[in-house]
Tab-separated table of C-alpha atoms and ligand atoms in Angstrom:
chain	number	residue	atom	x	y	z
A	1	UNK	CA	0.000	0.000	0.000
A	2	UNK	CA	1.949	3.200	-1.057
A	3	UNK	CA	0.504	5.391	2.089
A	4	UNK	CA	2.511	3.696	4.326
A	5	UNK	CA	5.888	4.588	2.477
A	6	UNK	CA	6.846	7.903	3.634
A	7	UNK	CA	8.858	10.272	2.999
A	8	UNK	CA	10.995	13.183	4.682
A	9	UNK	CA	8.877	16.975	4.009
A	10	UNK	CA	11.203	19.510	1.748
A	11	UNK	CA	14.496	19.727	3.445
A	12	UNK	CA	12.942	18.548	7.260
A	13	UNK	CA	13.336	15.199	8.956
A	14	UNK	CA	9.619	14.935	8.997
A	15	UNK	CA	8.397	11.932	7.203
A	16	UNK	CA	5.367	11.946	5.410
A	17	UNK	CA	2.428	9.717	3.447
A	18	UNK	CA	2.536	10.851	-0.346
A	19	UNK	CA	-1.134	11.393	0.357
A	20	UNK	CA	-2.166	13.472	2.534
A	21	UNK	CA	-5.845	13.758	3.817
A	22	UNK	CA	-7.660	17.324	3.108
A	23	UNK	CA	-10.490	18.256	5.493
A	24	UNK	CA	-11.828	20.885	4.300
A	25	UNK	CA	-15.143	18.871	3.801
A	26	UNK	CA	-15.427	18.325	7.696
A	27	UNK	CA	-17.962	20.066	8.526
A	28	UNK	CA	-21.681	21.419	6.772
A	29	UNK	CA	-20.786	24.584	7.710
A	30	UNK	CA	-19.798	25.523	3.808
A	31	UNK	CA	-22.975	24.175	1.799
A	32	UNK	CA	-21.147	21.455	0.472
A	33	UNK	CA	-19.184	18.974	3.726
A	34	UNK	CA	-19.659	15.667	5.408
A	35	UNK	CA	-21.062	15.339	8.294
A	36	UNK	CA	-19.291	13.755	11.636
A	37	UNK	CA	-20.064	10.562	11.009
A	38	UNK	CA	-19.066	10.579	7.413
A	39	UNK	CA	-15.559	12.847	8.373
A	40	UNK	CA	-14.773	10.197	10.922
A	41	UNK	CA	-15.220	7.602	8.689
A	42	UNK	CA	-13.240	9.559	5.944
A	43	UNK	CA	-10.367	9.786	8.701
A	44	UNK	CA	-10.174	6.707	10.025
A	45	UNK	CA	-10.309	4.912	6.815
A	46	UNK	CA	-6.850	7.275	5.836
A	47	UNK	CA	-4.954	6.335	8.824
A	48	UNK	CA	-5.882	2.114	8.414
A	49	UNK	CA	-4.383	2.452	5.366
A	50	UNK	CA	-1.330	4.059	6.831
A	51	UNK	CA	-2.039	7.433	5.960
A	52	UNK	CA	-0.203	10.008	8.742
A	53	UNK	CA	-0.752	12.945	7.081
A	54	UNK	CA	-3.797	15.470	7.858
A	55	UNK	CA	-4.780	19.209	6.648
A	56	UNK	CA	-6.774	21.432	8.115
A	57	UNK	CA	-6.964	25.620	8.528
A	58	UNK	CA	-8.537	27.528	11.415
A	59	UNK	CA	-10.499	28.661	8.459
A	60	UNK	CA	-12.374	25.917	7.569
A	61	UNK	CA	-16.131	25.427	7.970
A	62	UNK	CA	-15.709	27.962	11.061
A	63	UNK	CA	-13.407	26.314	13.178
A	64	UNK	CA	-15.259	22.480	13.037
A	65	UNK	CA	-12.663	21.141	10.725
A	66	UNK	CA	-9.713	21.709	13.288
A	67	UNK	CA	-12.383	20.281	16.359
A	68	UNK	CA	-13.078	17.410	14.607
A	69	UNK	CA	-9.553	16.117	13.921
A	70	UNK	CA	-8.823	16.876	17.313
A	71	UNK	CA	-11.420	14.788	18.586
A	72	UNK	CA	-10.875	11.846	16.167
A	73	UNK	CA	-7.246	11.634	16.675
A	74	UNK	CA	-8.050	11.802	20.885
A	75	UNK	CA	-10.196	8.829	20.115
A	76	UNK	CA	-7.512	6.670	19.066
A	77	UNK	CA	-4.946	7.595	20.991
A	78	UNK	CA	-2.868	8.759	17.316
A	79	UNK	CA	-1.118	12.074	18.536
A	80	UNK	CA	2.034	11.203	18.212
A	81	UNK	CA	1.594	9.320	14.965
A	82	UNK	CA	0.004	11.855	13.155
A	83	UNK	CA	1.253	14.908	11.136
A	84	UNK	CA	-1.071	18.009	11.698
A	85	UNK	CA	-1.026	20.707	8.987
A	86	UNK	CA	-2.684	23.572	9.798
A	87	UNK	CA	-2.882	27.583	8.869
A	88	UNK	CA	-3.277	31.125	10.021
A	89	UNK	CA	-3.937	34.136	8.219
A	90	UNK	CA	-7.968	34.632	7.683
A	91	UNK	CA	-10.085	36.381	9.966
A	92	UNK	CA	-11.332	35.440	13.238
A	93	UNK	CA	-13.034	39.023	14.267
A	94	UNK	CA	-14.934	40.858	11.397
A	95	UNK	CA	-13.677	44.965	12.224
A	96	UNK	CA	-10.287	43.846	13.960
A	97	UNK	CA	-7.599	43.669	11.131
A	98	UNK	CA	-5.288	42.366	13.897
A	99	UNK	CA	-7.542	39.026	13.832
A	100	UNK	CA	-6.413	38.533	11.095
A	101	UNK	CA	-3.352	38.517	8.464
A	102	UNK	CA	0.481	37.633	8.823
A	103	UNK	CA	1.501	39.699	11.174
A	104	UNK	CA	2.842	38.773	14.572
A	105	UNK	CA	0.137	39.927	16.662
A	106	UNK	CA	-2.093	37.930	14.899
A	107	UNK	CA	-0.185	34.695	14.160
A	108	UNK	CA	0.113	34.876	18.170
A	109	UNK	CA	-3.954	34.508	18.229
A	110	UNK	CA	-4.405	32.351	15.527
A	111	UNK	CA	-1.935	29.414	17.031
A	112	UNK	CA	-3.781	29.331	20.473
A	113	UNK	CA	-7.194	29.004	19.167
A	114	UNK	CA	-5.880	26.324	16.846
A	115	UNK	CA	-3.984	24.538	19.866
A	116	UNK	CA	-7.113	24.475	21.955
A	117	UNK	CA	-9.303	23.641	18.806
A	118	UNK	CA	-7.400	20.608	17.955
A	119	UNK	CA	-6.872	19.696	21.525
A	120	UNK	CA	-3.155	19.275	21.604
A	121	UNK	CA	0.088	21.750	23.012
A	122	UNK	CA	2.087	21.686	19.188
A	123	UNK	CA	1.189	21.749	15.773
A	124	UNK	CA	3.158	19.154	13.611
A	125	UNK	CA	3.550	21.950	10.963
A	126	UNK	CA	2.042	25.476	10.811
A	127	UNK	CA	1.809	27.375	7.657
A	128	UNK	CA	0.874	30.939	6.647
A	129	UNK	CA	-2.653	30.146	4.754
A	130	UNK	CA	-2.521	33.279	2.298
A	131	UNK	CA	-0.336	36.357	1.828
A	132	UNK	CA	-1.898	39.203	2.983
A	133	UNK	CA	0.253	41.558	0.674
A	134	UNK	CA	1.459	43.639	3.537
A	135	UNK	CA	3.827	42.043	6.467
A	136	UNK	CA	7.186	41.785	5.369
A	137	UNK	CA	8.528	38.495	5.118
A	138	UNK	CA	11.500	38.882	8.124
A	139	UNK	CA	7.969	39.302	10.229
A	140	UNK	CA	6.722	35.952	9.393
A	141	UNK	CA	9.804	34.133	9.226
A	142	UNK	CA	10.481	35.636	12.429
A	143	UNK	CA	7.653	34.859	14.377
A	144	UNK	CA	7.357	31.122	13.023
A	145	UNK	CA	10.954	30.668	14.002
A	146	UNK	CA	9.740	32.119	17.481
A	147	UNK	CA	6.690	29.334	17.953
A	148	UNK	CA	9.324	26.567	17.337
A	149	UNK	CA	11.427	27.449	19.768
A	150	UNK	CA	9.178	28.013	22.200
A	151	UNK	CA	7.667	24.352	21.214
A	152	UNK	CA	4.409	25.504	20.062
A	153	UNK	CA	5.431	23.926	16.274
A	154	UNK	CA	7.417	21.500	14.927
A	155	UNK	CA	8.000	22.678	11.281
A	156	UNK	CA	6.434	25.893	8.725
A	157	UNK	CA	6.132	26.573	5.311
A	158	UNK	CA	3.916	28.946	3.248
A	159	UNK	CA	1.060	28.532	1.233
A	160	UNK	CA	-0.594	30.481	-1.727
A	161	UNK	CA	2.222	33.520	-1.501
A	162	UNK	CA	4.469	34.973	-4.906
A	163	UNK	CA	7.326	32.958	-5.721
A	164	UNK	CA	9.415	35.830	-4.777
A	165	UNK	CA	7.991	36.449	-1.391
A	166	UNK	CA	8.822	32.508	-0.618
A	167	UNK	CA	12.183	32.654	-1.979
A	168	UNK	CA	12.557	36.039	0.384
A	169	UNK	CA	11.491	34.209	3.405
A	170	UNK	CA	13.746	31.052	2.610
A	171	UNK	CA	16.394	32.889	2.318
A	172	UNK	CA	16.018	34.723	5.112
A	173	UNK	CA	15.398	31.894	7.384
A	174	UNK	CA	18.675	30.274	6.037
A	175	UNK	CA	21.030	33.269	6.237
A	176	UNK	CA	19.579	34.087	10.144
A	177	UNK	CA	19.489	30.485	11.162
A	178	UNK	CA	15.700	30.485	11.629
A	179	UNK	CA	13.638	27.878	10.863
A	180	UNK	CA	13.565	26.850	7.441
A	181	UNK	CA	10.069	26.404	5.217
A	182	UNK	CA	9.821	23.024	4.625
A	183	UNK	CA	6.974	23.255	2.335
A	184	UNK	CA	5.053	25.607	-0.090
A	185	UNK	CA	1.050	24.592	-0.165
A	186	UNK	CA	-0.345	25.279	-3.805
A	187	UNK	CA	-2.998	24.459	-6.393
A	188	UNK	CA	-1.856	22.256	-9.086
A	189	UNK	CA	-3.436	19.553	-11.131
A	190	UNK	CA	-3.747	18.971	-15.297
A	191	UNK	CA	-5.863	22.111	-14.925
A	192	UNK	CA	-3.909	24.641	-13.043
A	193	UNK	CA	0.132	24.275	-13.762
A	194	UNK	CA	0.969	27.232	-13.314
A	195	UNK	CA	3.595	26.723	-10.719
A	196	UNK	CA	5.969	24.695	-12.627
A	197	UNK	CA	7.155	28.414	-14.210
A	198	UNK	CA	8.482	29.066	-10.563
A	199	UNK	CA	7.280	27.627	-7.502
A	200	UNK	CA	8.707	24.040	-8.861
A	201	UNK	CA	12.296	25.281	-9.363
A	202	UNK	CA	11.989	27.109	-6.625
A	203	UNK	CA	11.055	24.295	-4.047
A	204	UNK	CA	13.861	22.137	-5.516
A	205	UNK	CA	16.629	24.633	-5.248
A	206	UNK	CA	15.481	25.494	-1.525
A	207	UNK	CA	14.556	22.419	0.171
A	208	UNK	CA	10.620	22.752	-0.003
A	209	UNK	CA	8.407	20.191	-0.546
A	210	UNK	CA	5.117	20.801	-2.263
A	211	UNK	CA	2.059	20.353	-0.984
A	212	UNK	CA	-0.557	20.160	-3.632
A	213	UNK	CA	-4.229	21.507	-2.967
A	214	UNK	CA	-7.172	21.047	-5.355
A	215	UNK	CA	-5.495	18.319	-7.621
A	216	UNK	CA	-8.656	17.102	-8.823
A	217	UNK	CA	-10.167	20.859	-9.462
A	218	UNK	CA	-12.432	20.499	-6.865
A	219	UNK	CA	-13.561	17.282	-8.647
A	220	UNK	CA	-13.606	18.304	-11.933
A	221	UNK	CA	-10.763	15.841	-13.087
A	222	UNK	CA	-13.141	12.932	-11.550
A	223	UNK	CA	-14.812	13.289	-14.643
A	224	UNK	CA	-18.451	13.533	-13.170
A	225	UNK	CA	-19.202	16.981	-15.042
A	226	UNK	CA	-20.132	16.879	-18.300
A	227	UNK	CA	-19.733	20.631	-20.851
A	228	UNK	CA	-23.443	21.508	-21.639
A	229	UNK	CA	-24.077	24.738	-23.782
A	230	UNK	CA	-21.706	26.848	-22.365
A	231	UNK	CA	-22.170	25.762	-18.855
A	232	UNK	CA	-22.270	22.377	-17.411
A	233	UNK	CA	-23.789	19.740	-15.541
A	234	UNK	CA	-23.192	17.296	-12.919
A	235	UNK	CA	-23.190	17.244	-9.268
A	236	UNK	CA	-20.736	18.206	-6.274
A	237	UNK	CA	-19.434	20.872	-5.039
A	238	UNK	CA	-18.619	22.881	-8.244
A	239	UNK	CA	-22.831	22.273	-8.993
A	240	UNK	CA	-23.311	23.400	-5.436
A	241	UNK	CA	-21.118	26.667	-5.755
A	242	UNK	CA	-22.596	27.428	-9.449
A	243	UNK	CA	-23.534	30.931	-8.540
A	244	UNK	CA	-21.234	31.858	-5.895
A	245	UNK	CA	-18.273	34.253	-6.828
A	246	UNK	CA	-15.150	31.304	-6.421
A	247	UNK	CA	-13.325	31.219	-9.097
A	248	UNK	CA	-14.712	27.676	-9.873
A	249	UNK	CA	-16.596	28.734	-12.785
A	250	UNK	CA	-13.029	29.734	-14.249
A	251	UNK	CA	-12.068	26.271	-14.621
A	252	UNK	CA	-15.447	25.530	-17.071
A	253	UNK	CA	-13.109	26.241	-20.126
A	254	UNK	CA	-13.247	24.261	-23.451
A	255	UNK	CA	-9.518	23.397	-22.782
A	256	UNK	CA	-10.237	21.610	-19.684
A	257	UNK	CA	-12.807	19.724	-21.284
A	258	UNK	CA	-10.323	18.651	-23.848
A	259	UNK	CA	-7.882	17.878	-21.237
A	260	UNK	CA	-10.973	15.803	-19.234
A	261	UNK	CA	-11.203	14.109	-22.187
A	262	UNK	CA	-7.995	12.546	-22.977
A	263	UNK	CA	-7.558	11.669	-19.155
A	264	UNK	CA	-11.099	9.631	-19.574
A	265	UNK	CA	-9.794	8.187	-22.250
A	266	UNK	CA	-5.945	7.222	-20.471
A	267	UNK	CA	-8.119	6.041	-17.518
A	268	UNK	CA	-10.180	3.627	-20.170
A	269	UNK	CA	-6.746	2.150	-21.305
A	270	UNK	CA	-5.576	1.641	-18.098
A	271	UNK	CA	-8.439	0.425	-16.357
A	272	UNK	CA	-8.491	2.993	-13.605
A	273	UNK	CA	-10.967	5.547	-12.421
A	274	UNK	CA	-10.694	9.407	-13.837
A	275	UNK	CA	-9.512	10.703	-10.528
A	276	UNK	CA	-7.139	8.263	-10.005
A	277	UNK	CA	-5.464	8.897	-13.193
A	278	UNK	CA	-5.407	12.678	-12.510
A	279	UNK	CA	-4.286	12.317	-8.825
A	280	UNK	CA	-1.156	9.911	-9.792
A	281	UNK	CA	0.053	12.345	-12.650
A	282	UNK	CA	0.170	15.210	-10.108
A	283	UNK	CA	1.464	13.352	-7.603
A	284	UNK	CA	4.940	11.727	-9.536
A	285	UNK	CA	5.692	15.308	-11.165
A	286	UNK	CA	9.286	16.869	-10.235
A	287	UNK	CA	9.212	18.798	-6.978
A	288	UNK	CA	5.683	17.601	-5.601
A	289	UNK	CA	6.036	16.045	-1.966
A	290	UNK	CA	2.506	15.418	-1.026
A	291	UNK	CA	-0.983	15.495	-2.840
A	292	UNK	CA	-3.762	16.816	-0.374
A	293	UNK	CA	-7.004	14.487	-1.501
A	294	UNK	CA	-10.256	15.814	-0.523
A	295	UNK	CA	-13.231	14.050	-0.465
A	296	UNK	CA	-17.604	14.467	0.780
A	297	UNK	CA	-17.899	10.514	0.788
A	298	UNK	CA	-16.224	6.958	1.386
A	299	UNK	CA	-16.326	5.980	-1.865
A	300	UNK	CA	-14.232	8.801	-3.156
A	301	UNK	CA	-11.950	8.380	-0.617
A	302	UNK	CA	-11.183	4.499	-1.183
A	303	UNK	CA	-11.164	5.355	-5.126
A	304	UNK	CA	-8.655	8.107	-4.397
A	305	UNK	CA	-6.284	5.826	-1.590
A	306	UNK	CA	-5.062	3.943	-5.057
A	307	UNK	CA	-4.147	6.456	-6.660
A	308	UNK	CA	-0.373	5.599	-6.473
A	309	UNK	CA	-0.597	2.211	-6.320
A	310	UNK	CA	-0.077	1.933	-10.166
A	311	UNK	CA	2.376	3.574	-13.294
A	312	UNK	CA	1.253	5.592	-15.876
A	313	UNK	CA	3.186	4.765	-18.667
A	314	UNK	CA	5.429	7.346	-20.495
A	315	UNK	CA	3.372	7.619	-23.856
A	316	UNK	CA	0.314	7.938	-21.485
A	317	UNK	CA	1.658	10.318	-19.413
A	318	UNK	CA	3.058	12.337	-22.221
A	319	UNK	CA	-0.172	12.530	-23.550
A	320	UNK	CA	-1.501	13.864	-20.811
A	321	UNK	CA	1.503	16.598	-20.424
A	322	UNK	CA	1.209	17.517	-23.819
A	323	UNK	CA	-2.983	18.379	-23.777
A	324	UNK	CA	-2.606	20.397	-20.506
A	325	UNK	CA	0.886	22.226	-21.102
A	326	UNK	CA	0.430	25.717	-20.279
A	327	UNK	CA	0.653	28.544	-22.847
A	328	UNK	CA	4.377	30.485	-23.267
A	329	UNK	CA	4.931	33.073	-21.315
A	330	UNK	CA	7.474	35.760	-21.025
A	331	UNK	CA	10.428	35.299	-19.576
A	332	UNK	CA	9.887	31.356	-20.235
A	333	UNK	CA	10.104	31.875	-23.650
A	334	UNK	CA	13.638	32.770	-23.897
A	335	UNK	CA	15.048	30.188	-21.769
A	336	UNK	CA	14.264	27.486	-25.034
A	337	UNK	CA	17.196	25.514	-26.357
A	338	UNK	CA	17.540	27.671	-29.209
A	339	UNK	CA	17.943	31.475	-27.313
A	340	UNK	CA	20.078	29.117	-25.178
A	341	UNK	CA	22.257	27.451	-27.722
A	342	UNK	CA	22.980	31.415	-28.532
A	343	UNK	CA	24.381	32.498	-25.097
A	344	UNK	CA	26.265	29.019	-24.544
A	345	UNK	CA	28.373	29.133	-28.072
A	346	UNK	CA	26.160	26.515	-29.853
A	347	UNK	CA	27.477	23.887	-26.854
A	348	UNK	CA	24.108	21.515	-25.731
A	349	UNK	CA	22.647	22.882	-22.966
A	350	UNK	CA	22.037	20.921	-19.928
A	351	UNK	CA	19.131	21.338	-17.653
A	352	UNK	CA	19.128	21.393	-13.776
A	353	UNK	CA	18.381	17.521	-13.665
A	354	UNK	CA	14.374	18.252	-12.080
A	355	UNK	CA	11.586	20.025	-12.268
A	356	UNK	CA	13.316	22.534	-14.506
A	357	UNK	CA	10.478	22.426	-17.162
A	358	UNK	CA	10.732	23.285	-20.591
A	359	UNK	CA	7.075	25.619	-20.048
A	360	UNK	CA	7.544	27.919	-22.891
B	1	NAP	N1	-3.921	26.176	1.003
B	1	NAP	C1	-5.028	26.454	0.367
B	1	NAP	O1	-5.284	27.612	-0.012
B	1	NAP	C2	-6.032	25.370	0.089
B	1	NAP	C3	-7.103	25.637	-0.757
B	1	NAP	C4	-7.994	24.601	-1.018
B	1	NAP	C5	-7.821	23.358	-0.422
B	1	NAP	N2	-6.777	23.134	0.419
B	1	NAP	C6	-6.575	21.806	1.056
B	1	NAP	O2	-6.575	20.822	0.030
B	1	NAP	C7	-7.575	19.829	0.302
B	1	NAP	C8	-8.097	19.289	-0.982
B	1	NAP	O3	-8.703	20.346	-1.751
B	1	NAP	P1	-9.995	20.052	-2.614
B	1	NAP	O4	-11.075	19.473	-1.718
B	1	NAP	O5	-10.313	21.259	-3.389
B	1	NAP	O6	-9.411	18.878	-3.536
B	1	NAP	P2	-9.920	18.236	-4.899
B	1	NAP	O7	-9.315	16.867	-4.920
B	1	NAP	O8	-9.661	19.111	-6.043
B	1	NAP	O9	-11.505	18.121	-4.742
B	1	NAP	C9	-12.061	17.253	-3.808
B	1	NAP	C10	-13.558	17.121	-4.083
B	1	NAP	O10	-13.776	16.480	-5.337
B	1	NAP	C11	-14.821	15.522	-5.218
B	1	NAP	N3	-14.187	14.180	-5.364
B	1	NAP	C12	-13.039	13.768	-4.748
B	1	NAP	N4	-12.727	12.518	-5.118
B	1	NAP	C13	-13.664	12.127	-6.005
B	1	NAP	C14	-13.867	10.939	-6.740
B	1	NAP	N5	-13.006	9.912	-6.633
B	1	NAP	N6	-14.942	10.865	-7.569
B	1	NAP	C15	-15.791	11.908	-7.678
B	1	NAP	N7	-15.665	13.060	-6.999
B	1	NAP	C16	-14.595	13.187	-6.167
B	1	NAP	C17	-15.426	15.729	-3.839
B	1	NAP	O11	-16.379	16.801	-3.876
B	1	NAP	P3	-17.932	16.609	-4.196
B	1	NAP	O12	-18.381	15.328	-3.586
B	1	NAP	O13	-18.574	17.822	-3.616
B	1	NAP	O14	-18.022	16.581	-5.690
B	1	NAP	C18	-14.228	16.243	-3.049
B	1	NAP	O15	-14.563	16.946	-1.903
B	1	NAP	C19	-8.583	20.557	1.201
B	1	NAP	O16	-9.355	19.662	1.982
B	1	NAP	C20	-7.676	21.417	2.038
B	1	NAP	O17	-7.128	20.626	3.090
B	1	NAP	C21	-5.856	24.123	0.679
């Protein structure tokens, strides 16, 4: 079973499952979440198959995410062999901007209401949830460093932040001996690649794991919507959120239906489901360390568990590269073997051996 393999987080000596369980659904509170009954089920059924890896927020459905995985891992008795990820930065006190952010005084308030939500004295590894686009980085890096020493963390990394702001804090952390980010929590799937231009290189050359969220679109790459007339049908959460303002709707493109479509087709050939398929090509791309699966019922759950437990073949996989590859972008486009071949005398040019991707 390829959960119980694990491996060590970015740079860290923190070993984790290459799948790690999202919980985001725990909870009603959103419109579109399990129940108890149905999270507990979700959770216990990732840990028997040797899952140790669990995300969570303070943000999520109001606070019941983080209360529920404290109360499931109290149950049995699995502190010490499970990895808690969760995150600061949204909220908690609608008028108080210092509820809220990256800043000090509020990462301060965020970690003790997550502590006492999820019933334990240290959080496995704590992450900055979104860049708020004003506290500088030494803040951050600062203050993180300051929660591991005084034992309220284990390990930190960043999520959804620029490139640049990541590679500011890394280096930071390394030159002043602070903590370093072990991992950088980001969308990516066959639909959303845009971090291979940056945060992929970037993770590599600094010792950060990935941690990938969304890597079925928010089940769109299970293959249970269907393009109808401009719009679509199908149900889940993307049918539940139809009208809402989330950039869901974004994702209804005809590429990604094209892209859907060969995947269906790869899944056909290999006799595996649609999510599957999608979930193992994210996962065994260059610089990904974990892929967060979400899931509302059992079923998805035990379909998504075996995701890695099979190859995709080159040509397949290919395939699959090819259909999605994002469009060239400046300053990609100058980094091609030909510009190159003119700044290194004609000589073959050899690429940094991973995850530096020809995207151009
Ligand atoms: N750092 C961040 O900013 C951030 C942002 C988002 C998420 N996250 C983390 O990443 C986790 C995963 O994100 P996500 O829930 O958006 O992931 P996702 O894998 O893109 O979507 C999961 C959803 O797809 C549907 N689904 C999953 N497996 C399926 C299957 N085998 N067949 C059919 N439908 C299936 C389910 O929704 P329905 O049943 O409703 O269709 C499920 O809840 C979250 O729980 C959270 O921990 C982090």
């Amino acid at each position: 079973m390829s959960l119980d393999t694990y491996y060590t987080l970015g740079g860290s000596g923190l070993r984790v499952s290459r799948l790690a369980l999202g919980s985001m659904t725990f909870g009603t509170e959103w419109g579109w979440g399990a129940n108890e009954d149905t999270a507990r089920q979700l959770f216990n059924t990732y840990i028997d198959a040797g899952g140790n890896f669990i995300d969570t927020a303070d943000l999520y459905t109001n606070g019941t995410s983080e209360r529920w995985i404290g109360k499931f891992v109290a149950e049995r008795r699995l502190r010490d062999r499970v990895v808690i990820a969760t995150k600061f930065s949204y909220n908690a006190e609608p008028g108080n901007p210092n509820a809220g952010g990256n800043g000090r005084k509020n990462i301060l308030r965020a970690i003790e209401g997550s502590l006492q939500r999820l019933g334990t004295d240290f959080i496995d590894l704590y992450l900055l949830h979104t860049w708020d686009r004003l506290t500088p980085a030494e803040e951050v890096i600062r203050t993180l460093d300051d929660l591991v020493r005084l034992g309220k963390v284990r390990y930190v990394g960043l999520s959804d932040t620029p490139a640049w702001y990541a590679a500011r804090s890394q280096t930071l952390a390394q030159c002043r001996s602070y903590e370093p980010l072990s991992t950088l929590q980001l969308e990516y799937s066959l639909v959303e690649r845009n971090i291979e231009r940056e945060f992929v290189p970037l993770g590599l050359e600094l010792g950060m794991g990935i941690m990938v969220w969304s890597p079925l679109a928010r089940g769109l790459l299970s293959g249970k919507y269907q393009p109808n007339e401009g719009s679509f049908t199908g149900s889940g959460r993307l049918e539940t959120m139809r009208n809402s303002n989330s950039p869901t709707s974004l994702k209804m493109t005809e590429r990604n239906w094209q892209i859907i479509a060969q995947l269906e087709s790869i899944a056909k050939e290999l006799g595996n489901s649609i999510a599957q398929v999608a979930l193992n090509w994210t996962a065994n791309r260059p610089g990904i360390a974990s892929v967060i699966v979400g899931a509302t019922k059992l079923a998805q759950l035990e379909d998504n568990l075996k995701a890695l437990d099979f190859q995709i073949p080159d040509e397949l996989s290919d395939r699959l590269e090819i259909v999605s590859r994002p469009e060239p972008q400046f300053p990609y486009t100058f980094f091609n073997p030909k510009i190159q071949a003119m700044i290194h005398g004609g000589k073959p040019v050899s690429l940094k051996p991973k995850g530096y991707y020809p995207v151009m």
